[in-house]
Tab-separated table of C-alpha atoms in Angstrom:
chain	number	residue	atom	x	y	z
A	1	UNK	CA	0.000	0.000	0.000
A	2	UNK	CA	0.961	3.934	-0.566
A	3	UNK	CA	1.368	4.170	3.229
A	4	UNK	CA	1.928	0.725	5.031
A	5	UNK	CA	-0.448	0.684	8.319
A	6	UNK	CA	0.802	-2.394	10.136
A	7	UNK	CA	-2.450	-2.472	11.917
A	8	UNK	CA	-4.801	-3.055	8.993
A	9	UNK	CA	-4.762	-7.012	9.224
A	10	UNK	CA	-4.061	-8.699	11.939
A	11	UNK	CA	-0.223	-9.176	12.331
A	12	UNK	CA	1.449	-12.425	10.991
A	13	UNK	CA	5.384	-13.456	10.419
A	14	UNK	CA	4.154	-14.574	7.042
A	15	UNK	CA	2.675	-11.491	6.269
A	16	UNK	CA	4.484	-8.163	5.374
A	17	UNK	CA	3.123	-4.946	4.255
A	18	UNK	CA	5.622	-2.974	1.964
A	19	UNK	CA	5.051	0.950	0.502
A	20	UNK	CA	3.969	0.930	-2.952
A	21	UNK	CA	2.642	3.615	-4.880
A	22	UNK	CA	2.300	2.344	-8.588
A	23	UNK	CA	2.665	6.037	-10.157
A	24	UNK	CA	6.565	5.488	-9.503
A	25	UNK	CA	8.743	3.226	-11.128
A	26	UNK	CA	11.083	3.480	-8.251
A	27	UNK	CA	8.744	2.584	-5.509
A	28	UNK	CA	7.404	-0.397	-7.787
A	29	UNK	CA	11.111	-1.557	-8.398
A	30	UNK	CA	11.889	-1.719	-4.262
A	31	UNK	CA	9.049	-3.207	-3.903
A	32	UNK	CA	9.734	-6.159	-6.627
A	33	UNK	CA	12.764	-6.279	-5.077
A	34	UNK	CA	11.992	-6.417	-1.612
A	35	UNK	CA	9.121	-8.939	-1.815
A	36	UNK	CA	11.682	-11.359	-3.462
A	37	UNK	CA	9.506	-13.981	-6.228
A	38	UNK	CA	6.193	-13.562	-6.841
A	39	UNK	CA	3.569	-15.964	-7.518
A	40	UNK	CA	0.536	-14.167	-7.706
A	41	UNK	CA	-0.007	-10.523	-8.747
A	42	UNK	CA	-3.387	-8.601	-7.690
A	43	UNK	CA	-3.682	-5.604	-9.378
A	44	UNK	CA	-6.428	-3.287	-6.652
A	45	UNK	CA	-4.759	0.346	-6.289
A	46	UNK	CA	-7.688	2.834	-7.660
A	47	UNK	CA	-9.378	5.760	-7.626
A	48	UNK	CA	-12.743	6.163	-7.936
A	49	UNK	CA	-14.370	9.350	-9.484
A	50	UNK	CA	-18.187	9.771	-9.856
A	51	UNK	CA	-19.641	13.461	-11.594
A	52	UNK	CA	-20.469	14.646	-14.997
A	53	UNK	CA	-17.513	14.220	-17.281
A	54	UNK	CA	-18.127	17.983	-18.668
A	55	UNK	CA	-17.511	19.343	-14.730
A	56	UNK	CA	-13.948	16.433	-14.111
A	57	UNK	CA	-11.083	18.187	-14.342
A	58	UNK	CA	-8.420	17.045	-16.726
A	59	UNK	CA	-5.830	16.952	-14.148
A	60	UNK	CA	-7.898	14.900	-12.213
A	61	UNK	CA	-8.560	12.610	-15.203
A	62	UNK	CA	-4.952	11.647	-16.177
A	63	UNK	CA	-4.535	11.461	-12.616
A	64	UNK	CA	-6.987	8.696	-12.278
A	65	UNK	CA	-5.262	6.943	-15.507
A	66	UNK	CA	-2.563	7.299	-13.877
A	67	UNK	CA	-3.538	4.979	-11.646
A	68	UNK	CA	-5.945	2.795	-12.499
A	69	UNK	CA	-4.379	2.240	-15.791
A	70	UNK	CA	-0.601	3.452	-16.203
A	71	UNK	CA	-0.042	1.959	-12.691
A	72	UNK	CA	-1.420	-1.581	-13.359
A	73	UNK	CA	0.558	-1.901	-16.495
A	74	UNK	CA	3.332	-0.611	-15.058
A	75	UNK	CA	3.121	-3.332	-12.568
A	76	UNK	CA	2.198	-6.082	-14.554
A	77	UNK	CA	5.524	-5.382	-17.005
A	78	UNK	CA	7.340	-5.478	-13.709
A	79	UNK	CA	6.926	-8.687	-12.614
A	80	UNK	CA	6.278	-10.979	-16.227
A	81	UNK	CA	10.190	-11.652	-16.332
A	82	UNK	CA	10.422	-13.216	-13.273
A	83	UNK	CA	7.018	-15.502	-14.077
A	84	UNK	CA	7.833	-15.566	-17.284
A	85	UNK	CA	11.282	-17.451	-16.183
A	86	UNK	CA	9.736	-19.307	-14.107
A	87	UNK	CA	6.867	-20.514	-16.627
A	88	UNK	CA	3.946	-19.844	-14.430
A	89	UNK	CA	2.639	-17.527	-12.351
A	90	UNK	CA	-1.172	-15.303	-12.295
A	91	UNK	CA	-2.010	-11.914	-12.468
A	92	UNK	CA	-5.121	-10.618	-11.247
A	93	UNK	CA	-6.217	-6.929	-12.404
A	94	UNK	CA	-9.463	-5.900	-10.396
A	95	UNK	CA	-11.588	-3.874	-12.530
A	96	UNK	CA	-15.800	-2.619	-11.600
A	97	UNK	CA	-18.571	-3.648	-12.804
A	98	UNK	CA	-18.818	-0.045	-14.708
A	99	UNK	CA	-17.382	-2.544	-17.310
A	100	UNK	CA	-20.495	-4.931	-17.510
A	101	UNK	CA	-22.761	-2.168	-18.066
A	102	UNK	CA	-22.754	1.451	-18.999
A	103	UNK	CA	-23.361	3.706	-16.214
A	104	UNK	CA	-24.301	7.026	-15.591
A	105	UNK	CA	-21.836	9.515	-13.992
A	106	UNK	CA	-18.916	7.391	-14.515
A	107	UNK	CA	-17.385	8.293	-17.645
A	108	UNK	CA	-13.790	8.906	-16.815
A	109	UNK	CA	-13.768	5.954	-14.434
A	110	UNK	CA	-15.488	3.828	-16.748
A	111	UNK	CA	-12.886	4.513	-19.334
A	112	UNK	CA	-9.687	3.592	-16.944
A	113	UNK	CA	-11.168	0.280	-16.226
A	114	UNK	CA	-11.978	-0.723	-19.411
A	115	UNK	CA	-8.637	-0.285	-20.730
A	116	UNK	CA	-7.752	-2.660	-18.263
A	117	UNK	CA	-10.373	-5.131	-19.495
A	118	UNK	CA	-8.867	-5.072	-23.003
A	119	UNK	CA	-5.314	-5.012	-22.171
A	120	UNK	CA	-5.747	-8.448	-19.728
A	121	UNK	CA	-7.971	-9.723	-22.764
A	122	UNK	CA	-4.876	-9.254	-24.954
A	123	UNK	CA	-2.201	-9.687	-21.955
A	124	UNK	CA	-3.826	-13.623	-21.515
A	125	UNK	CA	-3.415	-14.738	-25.019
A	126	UNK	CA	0.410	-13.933	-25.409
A	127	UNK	CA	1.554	-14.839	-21.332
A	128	UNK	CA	-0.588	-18.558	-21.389
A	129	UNK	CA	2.014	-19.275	-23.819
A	130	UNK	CA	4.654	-19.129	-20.810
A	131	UNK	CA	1.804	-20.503	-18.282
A	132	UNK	CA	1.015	-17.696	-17.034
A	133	UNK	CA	-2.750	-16.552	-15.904
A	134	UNK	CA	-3.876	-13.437	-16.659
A	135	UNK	CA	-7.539	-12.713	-14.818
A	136	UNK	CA	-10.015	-9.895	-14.604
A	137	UNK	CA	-11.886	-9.823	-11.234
A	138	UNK	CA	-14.780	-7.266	-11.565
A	139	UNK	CA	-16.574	-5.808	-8.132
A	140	UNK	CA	-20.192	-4.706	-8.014
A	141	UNK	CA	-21.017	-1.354	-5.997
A	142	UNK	CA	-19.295	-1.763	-2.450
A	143	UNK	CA	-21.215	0.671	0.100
A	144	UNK	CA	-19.024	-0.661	3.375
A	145	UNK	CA	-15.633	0.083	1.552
A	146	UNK	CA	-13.844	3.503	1.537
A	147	UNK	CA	-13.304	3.665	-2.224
A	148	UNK	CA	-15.457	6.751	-2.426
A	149	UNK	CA	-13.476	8.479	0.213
A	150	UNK	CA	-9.977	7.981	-2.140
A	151	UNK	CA	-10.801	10.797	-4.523
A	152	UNK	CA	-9.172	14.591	-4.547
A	153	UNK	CA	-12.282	16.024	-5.833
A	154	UNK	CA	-15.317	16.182	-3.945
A	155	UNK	CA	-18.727	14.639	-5.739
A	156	UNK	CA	-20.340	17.866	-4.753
A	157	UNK	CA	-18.217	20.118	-7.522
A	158	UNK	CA	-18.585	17.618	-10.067
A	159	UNK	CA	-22.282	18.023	-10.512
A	160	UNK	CA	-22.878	21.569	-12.322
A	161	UNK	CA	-26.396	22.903	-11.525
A	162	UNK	CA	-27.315	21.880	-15.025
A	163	UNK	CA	-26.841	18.458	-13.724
A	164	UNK	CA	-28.347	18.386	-10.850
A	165	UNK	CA	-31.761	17.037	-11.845
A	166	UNK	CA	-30.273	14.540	-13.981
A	167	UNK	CA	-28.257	13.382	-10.913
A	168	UNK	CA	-30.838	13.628	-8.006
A	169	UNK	CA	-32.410	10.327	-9.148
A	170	UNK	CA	-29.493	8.425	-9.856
A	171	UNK	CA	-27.602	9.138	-6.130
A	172	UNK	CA	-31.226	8.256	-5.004
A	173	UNK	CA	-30.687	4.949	-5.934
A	174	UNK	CA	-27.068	5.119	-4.891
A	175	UNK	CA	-28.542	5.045	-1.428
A	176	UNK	CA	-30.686	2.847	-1.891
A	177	UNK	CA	-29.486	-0.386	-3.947
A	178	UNK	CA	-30.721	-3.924	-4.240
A	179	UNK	CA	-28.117	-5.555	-4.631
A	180	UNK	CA	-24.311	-4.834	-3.314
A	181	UNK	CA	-20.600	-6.212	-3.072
A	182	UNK	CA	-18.981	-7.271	0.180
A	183	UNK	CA	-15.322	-7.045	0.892
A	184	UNK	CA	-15.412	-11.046	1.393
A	185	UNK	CA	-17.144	-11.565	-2.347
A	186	UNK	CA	-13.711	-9.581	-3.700
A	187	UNK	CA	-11.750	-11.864	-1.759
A	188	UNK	CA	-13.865	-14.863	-2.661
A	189	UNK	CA	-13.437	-14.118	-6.902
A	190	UNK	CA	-9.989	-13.479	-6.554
A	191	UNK	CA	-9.305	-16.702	-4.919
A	192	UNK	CA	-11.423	-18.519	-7.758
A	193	UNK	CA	-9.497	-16.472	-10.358
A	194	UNK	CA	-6.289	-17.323	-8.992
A	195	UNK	CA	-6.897	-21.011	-8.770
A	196	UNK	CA	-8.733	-21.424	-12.143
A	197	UNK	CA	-7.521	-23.975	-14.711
A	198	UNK	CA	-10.324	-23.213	-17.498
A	199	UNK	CA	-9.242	-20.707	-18.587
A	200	UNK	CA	-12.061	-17.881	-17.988
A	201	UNK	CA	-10.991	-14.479	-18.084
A	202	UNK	CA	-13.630	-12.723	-16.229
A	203	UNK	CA	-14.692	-12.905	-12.593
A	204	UNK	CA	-17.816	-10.581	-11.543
A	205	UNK	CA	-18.116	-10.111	-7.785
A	206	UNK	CA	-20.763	-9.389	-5.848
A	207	UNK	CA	-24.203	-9.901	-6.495
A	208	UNK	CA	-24.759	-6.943	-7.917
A	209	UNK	CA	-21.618	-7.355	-10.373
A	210	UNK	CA	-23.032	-10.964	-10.888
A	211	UNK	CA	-26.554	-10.095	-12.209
A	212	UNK	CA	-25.244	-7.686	-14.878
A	213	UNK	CA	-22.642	-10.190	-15.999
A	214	UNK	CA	-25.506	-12.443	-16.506
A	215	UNK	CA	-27.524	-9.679	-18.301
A	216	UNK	CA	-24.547	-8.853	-20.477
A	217	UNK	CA	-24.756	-12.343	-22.002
């Protein structure tokens, strides 16, 4: 993580929390280094941005790229020679389930994770050749995480009065939705992904995330 808080899971001597910030080729090279070989690689750093696309600052657009779509491929390069070496190996890019389903308010974010859905399309064809995985896990709308709070830019100057009866609705049913994603369903698809031998590329979490896969078909 960005900034390592030993006190986020509960402490074990075979686990070890190392600074990462995937904007900087640096930081991802000590941490390659440090963590010595890897197995598996799960792609989660993100940041979420919700508003009309007219009212997002550009800034905060390549910022979000940045992130959610430099830093993953950034990462990914990183650690295919040592897996690639090795002949095996998975990599796991989380993505949203903005990707199963246009979505209103959600352009910019939208568009960073479905980059990511076509370059791990690609990125499977050319590493199975080496035995390597390459996965998509895709979360539905997770209310009891902080992703919302990870943002610069508050919602609030995002939506232009113009907007703002377009938007009412849709943040009413923000509040209210019939269907979410836990913390443990995330967990749960990665696992699946990581252990898959079929060869399926995409993993919707969540019951939300599930239902529009399922539509999408």
């Amino acid at each position: 993580m960005r900034t390592p808080n030993p006190d986020v899971l509960p402490r074990s001597e075979k686990l070890r929390i190392l600074p990462l910030d995937v904007t900087s080729d640096e930081s991802i090279a000590s941490a390659i280094a440090t963590a010595g070989p890897i197995d598996v690689l799960v792609n989660n750093a993100g940041i979420g941005v919700v508003g009309a696309f007219e009212a997002t600052p550009m800034a905060h657009v390549r910022k979000v790229f940045e992130t959610n779509t430099l830093g993953v491929m950034a990462m990914v390069q990183a650690v295919i020679p040592q897996m690639r070496e090795r002949r095996s190996g998975t990599i796991v890019n989380v993505t949203s389930s903005v990707t199963l389903a246009a979505m209103p308010l959600a352009a910019a974010y939208t568009a960073s994770k479905q980059a990511i859905e076509g370059f791990t399309g690609s990125l499977a064809h050319e590493l199975a050749y080496f035995g390597i995985g390459a996965k998509l896990v895709e979360p539905g709308y997770a209310p009891t995480t902080r992703f919302a709070h990870n943002s610069s830019v508050r919602i609030e100057d995002m939506i232009p009065a113009a907007y703002s009866a377009f938007a009412a609705p849709i943040f009413e049913a923000f509040a209210q939705p019939a269907l979410t994603t836990k913390e443990t369903d995330v967990a749960e698809a990665i696992w699946h992904a990581v252990h898959d031998t079929s060869g399926q590329l995409h993993f919707p979490a969540g019951a939300d995330a599930v239902a529009l896969a399922s539509g999408a078909k």
